[in-house]
CSV table of C-alpha atoms and ligand atoms in Angstrom, one decimal:
chain,number,residue,atom,x,y,z
A,1,UNK,CA,6.1,66.2,26.9
A,2,UNK,CA,7.3,64.8,30.4
A,3,UNK,CA,9.0,62.0,28.4
A,4,UNK,CA,10.8,64.3,26.2
A,5,UNK,CA,12.2,66.2,29.2
A,6,UNK,CA,13.3,62.9,30.9
A,7,UNK,CA,15.2,62.2,27.5
A,8,UNK,CA,16.3,65.5,26.3
A,9,UNK,CA,18.6,64.0,23.5
A,10,UNK,CA,15.4,62.3,22.0
A,11,UNK,CA,13.5,65.4,21.1
A,12,UNK,CA,14.9,65.6,17.8
A,13,UNK,CA,14.8,62.2,17.2
A,14,UNK,CA,11.0,62.0,18.0
A,15,UNK,CA,10.2,64.3,15.6
A,16,UNK,CA,12.3,62.7,12.9
A,17,UNK,CA,11.5,59.1,13.6
A,18,UNK,CA,8.7,58.2,16.0
A,19,UNK,CA,9.7,54.5,16.0
A,20,UNK,CA,13.4,54.7,16.4
A,21,UNK,CA,13.0,57.3,19.2
A,22,UNK,CA,10.8,54.7,21.0
A,23,UNK,CA,13.5,52.6,20.8
A,24,UNK,CA,16.0,54.8,22.4
A,25,UNK,CA,13.5,55.4,25.1
A,26,UNK,CA,13.4,51.7,25.8
A,27,UNK,CA,17.0,51.3,25.6
A,28,UNK,CA,17.8,53.9,28.3
A,29,UNK,CA,15.1,52.4,30.4
A,30,UNK,CA,16.3,49.1,29.8
A,31,UNK,CA,19.7,49.9,31.0
A,32,UNK,CA,17.9,51.3,34.2
A,33,UNK,CA,15.7,48.4,34.4
A,34,UNK,CA,18.6,45.9,34.5
A,35,UNK,CA,20.1,47.7,37.3
A,36,UNK,CA,17.0,48.0,39.4
A,37,UNK,CA,16.2,44.4,38.8
A,38,UNK,CA,12.9,45.0,36.8
A,39,UNK,CA,13.6,41.9,34.7
A,40,UNK,CA,12.0,38.8,36.1
A,41,UNK,CA,12.3,35.2,34.7
A,42,UNK,CA,9.3,32.8,34.0
A,43,UNK,CA,9.8,29.0,33.6
A,44,UNK,CA,8.3,26.7,31.2
A,45,UNK,CA,8.5,23.0,31.9
A,46,UNK,CA,10.3,20.5,29.4
A,47,UNK,CA,8.8,16.8,29.8
A,48,UNK,CA,10.1,13.6,28.8
A,49,UNK,CA,7.3,12.6,26.1
A,50,UNK,CA,7.6,8.6,27.0
A,51,UNK,CA,7.4,8.7,30.8
A,52,UNK,CA,5.9,12.1,31.3
A,53,UNK,CA,8.8,13.2,33.8
A,54,UNK,CA,9.8,16.8,34.2
A,55,UNK,CA,13.2,17.1,32.5
A,56,UNK,CA,14.0,20.8,32.9
A,57,UNK,CA,12.6,24.2,32.6
A,58,UNK,CA,13.3,27.0,30.1
A,59,UNK,CA,13.9,30.5,31.6
A,60,UNK,CA,12.1,33.1,29.6
A,61,UNK,CA,12.8,36.7,30.7
A,62,UNK,CA,10.0,39.4,31.0
A,63,UNK,CA,10.3,43.1,31.9
A,64,UNK,CA,8.2,44.7,34.6
A,65,UNK,CA,8.5,48.2,33.3
A,66,UNK,CA,7.4,50.8,35.9
A,67,UNK,CA,5.2,52.8,33.3
A,68,UNK,CA,4.6,50.4,30.4
A,69,UNK,CA,3.9,47.5,32.5
A,70,UNK,CA,4.9,44.1,31.2
A,71,UNK,CA,7.1,44.1,28.3
A,72,UNK,CA,7.5,40.9,26.1
A,73,UNK,CA,11.0,39.9,25.1
A,74,UNK,CA,10.4,40.2,21.6
A,75,UNK,CA,10.2,44.0,22.2
A,76,UNK,CA,13.6,44.4,24.0
A,77,UNK,CA,15.9,41.6,23.5
A,78,UNK,CA,16.6,42.9,19.7
A,79,UNK,CA,17.2,46.0,21.1
A,80,UNK,CA,19.7,44.7,23.5
A,81,UNK,CA,21.1,42.8,20.9
A,82,UNK,CA,21.8,45.8,18.6
A,83,UNK,CA,23.8,47.5,21.6
A,84,UNK,CA,26.3,46.0,23.9
A,85,UNK,CA,23.5,45.8,26.6
A,86,UNK,CA,22.7,42.2,25.6
A,87,UNK,CA,26.0,41.5,27.6
A,88,UNK,CA,24.8,42.6,31.1
A,89,UNK,CA,21.3,41.4,30.4
A,90,UNK,CA,22.4,37.7,29.6
A,91,UNK,CA,24.6,37.9,32.9
A,92,UNK,CA,21.6,38.9,34.9
A,93,UNK,CA,19.5,36.3,33.2
A,94,UNK,CA,21.8,33.6,33.9
A,95,UNK,CA,22.5,34.8,37.6
A,96,UNK,CA,18.8,34.7,38.2
A,97,UNK,CA,18.4,31.3,36.7
A,98,UNK,CA,21.1,29.8,38.9
A,99,UNK,CA,19.8,31.3,41.8
A,100,UNK,CA,16.5,29.7,41.1
A,101,UNK,CA,18.4,26.3,40.1
A,102,UNK,CA,20.1,26.5,43.8
A,103,UNK,CA,16.7,27.1,45.3
A,104,UNK,CA,15.2,24.3,43.9
A,105,UNK,CA,18.1,22.0,44.4
A,106,UNK,CA,18.1,22.9,48.1
A,107,UNK,CA,14.3,22.2,48.2
A,108,UNK,CA,15.0,18.6,46.9
A,109,UNK,CA,13.3,19.1,43.7
A,110,UNK,CA,16.3,19.9,41.3
A,111,UNK,CA,15.4,21.3,38.0
A,112,UNK,CA,17.8,21.8,34.9
A,113,UNK,CA,17.4,25.4,33.8
A,114,UNK,CA,17.8,26.4,30.1
A,115,UNK,CA,18.9,30.1,29.3
A,116,UNK,CA,18.8,31.4,25.9
A,117,UNK,CA,21.8,33.0,24.4
A,118,UNK,CA,22.1,35.7,21.8
A,119,UNK,CA,24.4,35.6,18.8
A,120,UNK,CA,26.7,38.4,20.5
A,121,UNK,CA,26.8,36.3,23.4
A,122,UNK,CA,28.4,33.4,21.6
A,123,UNK,CA,31.0,35.8,20.0
A,124,UNK,CA,32.0,36.9,23.6
A,125,UNK,CA,35.3,34.9,24.6
A,126,UNK,CA,34.8,36.2,28.1
A,127,UNK,CA,31.2,34.2,28.4
A,128,UNK,CA,32.5,30.8,29.3
A,129,UNK,CA,34.7,32.3,32.2
A,130,UNK,CA,31.7,34.5,33.5
A,131,UNK,CA,29.4,31.5,33.5
A,132,UNK,CA,32.0,29.5,35.4
A,133,UNK,CA,32.1,32.1,38.0
A,134,UNK,CA,28.4,32.4,38.4
A,135,UNK,CA,28.0,28.5,38.8
A,136,UNK,CA,30.6,28.7,41.6
A,137,UNK,CA,29.1,31.8,43.1
A,138,UNK,CA,25.7,30.2,43.2
A,139,UNK,CA,26.9,26.7,44.2
A,140,UNK,CA,25.3,25.0,41.2
A,141,UNK,CA,26.8,22.1,39.2
A,142,UNK,CA,27.1,22.6,35.2
A,143,UNK,CA,25.0,19.5,34.9
A,144,UNK,CA,22.0,21.8,36.0
A,145,UNK,CA,22.4,24.4,33.4
A,146,UNK,CA,21.4,24.1,29.7
A,147,UNK,CA,22.2,26.9,27.1
A,148,UNK,CA,20.0,27.3,24.0
A,149,UNK,CA,21.5,29.1,20.9
A,150,UNK,CA,20.0,29.5,17.6
A,151,UNK,CA,21.3,28.3,14.4
A,152,UNK,CA,21.5,32.0,13.3
A,153,UNK,CA,23.3,32.9,16.1
A,154,UNK,CA,26.1,30.3,15.3
A,155,UNK,CA,26.2,31.1,11.9
A,156,UNK,CA,26.9,34.7,12.3
A,157,UNK,CA,30.6,33.8,13.0
A,158,UNK,CA,30.7,30.0,13.1
A,159,UNK,CA,34.4,29.7,13.9
A,160,UNK,CA,34.3,31.9,16.9
A,161,UNK,CA,31.0,30.6,17.9
A,162,UNK,CA,32.1,26.9,17.8
A,163,UNK,CA,35.2,28.0,20.1
A,164,UNK,CA,32.9,29.3,22.7
A,165,UNK,CA,30.6,26.5,22.4
A,166,UNK,CA,33.4,23.9,22.8
A,167,UNK,CA,34.5,25.8,25.9
A,168,UNK,CA,31.0,25.7,27.4
A,169,UNK,CA,30.4,22.1,26.7
A,170,UNK,CA,33.9,21.1,28.1
A,171,UNK,CA,32.6,22.5,31.3
A,172,UNK,CA,29.7,20.2,31.4
A,173,UNK,CA,26.9,22.5,30.3
A,174,UNK,CA,24.3,21.1,27.9
A,175,UNK,CA,24.1,22.9,24.7
A,176,UNK,CA,20.7,23.0,22.7
A,177,UNK,CA,19.9,24.2,19.0
A,178,UNK,CA,16.9,26.5,19.3
A,179,UNK,CA,14.3,27.2,16.6
A,180,UNK,CA,15.8,24.3,14.5
A,181,UNK,CA,14.7,24.1,11.0
A,182,UNK,CA,14.3,27.9,10.5
A,183,UNK,CA,18.1,28.3,9.7
A,184,UNK,CA,20.7,26.8,7.3
A,185,UNK,CA,22.7,24.5,9.4
A,186,UNK,CA,24.0,21.7,7.3
A,187,UNK,CA,24.3,18.2,8.8
A,188,UNK,CA,27.9,18.5,8.3
A,189,UNK,CA,28.0,21.6,10.5
A,190,UNK,CA,25.7,19.9,13.1
A,191,UNK,CA,28.1,17.1,13.4
A,192,UNK,CA,30.9,19.3,14.4
A,193,UNK,CA,28.9,21.1,17.1
A,194,UNK,CA,29.3,19.9,20.7
A,195,UNK,CA,25.4,20.2,21.1
A,196,UNK,CA,23.4,17.6,22.8
A,197,UNK,CA,19.8,18.5,21.8
A,198,UNK,CA,17.7,20.0,19.0
A,199,UNK,CA,14.5,21.9,19.5
A,200,UNK,CA,12.2,21.9,16.7
A,201,UNK,CA,10.9,25.3,15.9
A,202,UNK,CA,7.4,25.9,17.0
A,203,UNK,CA,6.3,26.8,13.5
A,204,UNK,CA,6.5,23.1,12.6
A,205,UNK,CA,4.9,21.8,15.5
A,206,UNK,CA,1.6,23.9,16.0
A,207,UNK,CA,-0.2,22.3,13.2
A,208,UNK,CA,1.5,18.9,13.6
A,209,UNK,CA,-1.8,16.9,14.1
A,210,UNK,CA,-3.6,18.1,11.1
A,211,UNK,CA,-0.6,19.0,8.5
A,212,UNK,CA,0.9,16.2,6.8
A,213,UNK,CA,3.8,18.1,5.4
A,214,UNK,CA,4.5,19.4,8.9
A,215,UNK,CA,4.5,15.8,10.2
A,216,UNK,CA,6.9,14.7,7.7
A,217,UNK,CA,9.3,17.5,8.4
A,218,UNK,CA,9.1,16.8,12.1
A,219,UNK,CA,9.7,13.0,11.5
A,220,UNK,CA,12.6,13.8,9.5
A,221,UNK,CA,14.4,16.0,11.9
A,222,UNK,CA,13.6,13.5,14.7
A,223,UNK,CA,15.4,10.9,12.5
A,224,UNK,CA,18.2,13.0,11.6
A,225,UNK,CA,18.7,14.1,15.2
A,226,UNK,CA,18.6,10.6,16.7
A,227,UNK,CA,21.2,9.3,14.0
A,228,UNK,CA,23.5,11.9,15.4
A,229,UNK,CA,22.8,11.0,18.8
A,230,UNK,CA,20.9,14.2,19.8
A,231,UNK,CA,17.8,14.4,22.0
A,232,UNK,CA,14.9,16.0,20.2
A,233,UNK,CA,12.5,18.6,21.8
A,234,UNK,CA,9.3,19.9,20.3
A,235,UNK,CA,8.3,23.3,21.3
A,236,UNK,CA,4.9,24.9,20.9
A,237,UNK,CA,3.1,21.7,22.0
A,238,UNK,CA,-0.6,23.1,22.6
A,239,UNK,CA,-2.6,20.0,22.7
A,240,UNK,CA,-2.7,16.4,23.3
A,241,UNK,CA,-3.1,15.5,19.7
A,242,UNK,CA,0.1,17.1,18.9
A,243,UNK,CA,1.8,15.2,21.7
A,244,UNK,CA,0.4,12.0,20.4
A,245,UNK,CA,1.9,12.4,17.0
A,246,UNK,CA,5.2,13.4,18.8
A,247,UNK,CA,5.2,10.2,20.6
A,248,UNK,CA,4.4,8.3,17.4
A,249,UNK,CA,7.5,9.7,15.6
A,250,UNK,CA,9.8,9.1,18.6
A,251,UNK,CA,10.3,12.6,19.9
A,252,UNK,CA,11.7,12.8,23.0
A,253,UNK,CA,10.8,15.9,25.0
A,254,UNK,CA,7.9,18.3,24.7
A,255,UNK,CA,7.4,22.0,25.6
A,256,UNK,CA,4.2,24.1,25.3
A,257,UNK,CA,1.1,25.8,26.5
A,258,UNK,CA,-0.5,22.3,26.3
A,259,UNK,CA,1.7,21.3,29.3
A,260,UNK,CA,2.1,24.6,31.0
A,261,UNK,CA,2.6,28.1,29.9
A,262,UNK,CA,5.5,29.9,31.4
A,263,UNK,CA,5.1,30.6,35.1
A,264,UNK,CA,6.9,32.7,37.6
A,265,UNK,CA,9.1,30.5,40.0
A,266,UNK,CA,6.3,30.5,42.8
A,267,UNK,CA,3.7,29.2,40.4
A,268,UNK,CA,6.0,26.8,38.7
A,269,UNK,CA,6.5,25.2,42.1
A,270,UNK,CA,2.7,24.9,42.6
A,271,UNK,CA,2.6,23.3,39.2
A,272,UNK,CA,5.4,20.8,40.1
A,273,UNK,CA,3.7,20.0,43.2
A,274,UNK,CA,0.4,19.2,41.4
A,275,UNK,CA,1.9,17.5,38.3
A,276,UNK,CA,1.6,13.8,37.8
A,277,UNK,CA,3.5,12.2,35.1
B,1,C2E,P1,12.3,31.0,22.2
B,1,C2E,O1,13.5,30.7,22.7
B,1,C2E,O2,11.9,30.1,21.0
B,1,C2E,O3,11.1,30.7,23.4
B,1,C2E,C1,9.8,30.1,23.2
B,1,C2E,C2,8.7,31.1,23.1
B,1,C2E,O4,7.5,30.4,22.6
B,1,C2E,C3,8.4,31.9,24.4
B,1,C2E,O5,7.9,33.1,24.1
B,1,C2E,C4,7.2,30.9,24.9
B,1,C2E,O6,6.6,31.6,25.9
B,1,C2E,C5,6.5,30.8,23.8
B,1,C2E,N1,5.8,29.4,23.8
B,1,C2E,C6,6.0,28.5,24.6
B,1,C2E,N2,5.1,27.4,24.3
B,1,C2E,C7,4.3,28.0,23.3
B,1,C2E,C8,3.1,27.4,22.7
B,1,C2E,O7,2.7,26.3,23.1
B,1,C2E,N3,2.4,28.1,21.8
B,1,C2E,C9,2.9,29.3,21.5
B,1,C2E,N4,2.3,30.1,20.6
B,1,C2E,N5,4.1,29.9,22.1
B,1,C2E,C10,4.8,29.2,23.1
B,1,C2E,P2,8.4,34.3,24.9
B,1,C2E,O8,8.7,34.1,26.4
B,1,C2E,O9,7.8,35.7,24.5
B,1,C2E,O10,10.2,34.7,24.2
B,1,C2E,C11,10.2,35.0,22.9
B,1,C2E,C12,11.6,34.8,22.5
B,1,C2E,O11,12.5,35.8,23.3
B,1,C2E,C13,12.4,33.5,22.8
B,1,C2E,O12,11.9,32.5,21.8
B,1,C2E,C14,13.9,33.9,22.8
B,1,C2E,O13,14.2,33.9,21.6
B,1,C2E,C15,13.8,35.2,23.3
B,1,C2E,N6,14.1,35.5,24.9
B,1,C2E,C16,13.3,35.2,26.0
B,1,C2E,N7,14.0,35.2,27.1
B,1,C2E,C17,15.3,35.3,26.6
B,1,C2E,C18,16.4,35.6,27.4
B,1,C2E,O14,16.7,35.5,28.5
B,1,C2E,N8,17.8,36.1,26.8
B,1,C2E,C19,17.4,35.9,25.2
B,1,C2E,N9,18.8,36.2,24.4
B,1,C2E,N10,16.6,35.7,24.5
B,1,C2E,C20,15.3,35.6,25.2
B,2,CA,CA1,14.6,29.3,23.5
B,3,CA,CA1,12.5,28.2,20.4
B,4,CA,CA1,12.2,31.6,18.8
């Protein structure tokens, strides 16, 4: 096939293992896609539950593949993570997010952007220096950047991860624990991490308004987090009933389709202009 000709080393692979060859095709395409800037960021608002104020936006990467069309991050981030490609990918995403942060700042509507990091990024001693360079190059203050890391990413190598996180926090960057509740972070470990925010995993939030167990879990996380001085975000807020329960248990920030889907920057601007807290 034309595809096999384009990727001669894969012919054997394709016969042997259709799925892993597909992965390799994506991998070589991804390397090219990053250099051709085919990856784009969408932004999803985070709002203060009490006041309704916009407090930030999470940057979520999408790949506009020339033949496959739109490829969601769950399809290519894991592949990038298995190879070194996650490093240039994260660098690309950070740069794009900071360019956008600068644009918002210059427009007089500053928005704090949150970027997701992978486990391998946390083991990279050079990451803090690279981020410092990107902040300087884009003229953006560290206060406008937030980084989201999962519990499992930290647990890969807690000592090394903590070193990198301490350095990032020392630069004035906000750190957030993503997908909280799905990993095994103990309270003891949490106390020693320089984080300012917990994001409760979507799986506990979706059915919050109707599921008593989920409500109890969320209430406990909010209480635990507040006792540690952390701000609590609920992700996956899809409707007003859920938002109401969250307000009732004292959750600080909400994010989800019920507020807005992730949007390309231009549409995010329209959303901001029309939004009334
Ligand atoms: P995540 O960091 O947990 O991001 C939240 C995901 O939930 C996003 O999916 C978002 O579109 C989706 N979501 C937001 N609100 C709702 C809702 O109300 N209901 C439902 N059902 N879903 C909602 P997305 O954009 O497909 O990203 C999936 C995952 O890919 C992210 O999960 C994150 O782990 C990873 N990812 C995305 N962008 C990046 C990136 O730039 N770098 C890295 N390392 N990972 C990324
Ligand atoms: Ca995230
Ligand atoms: Ca999450
Ligand atoms: Ca997730």
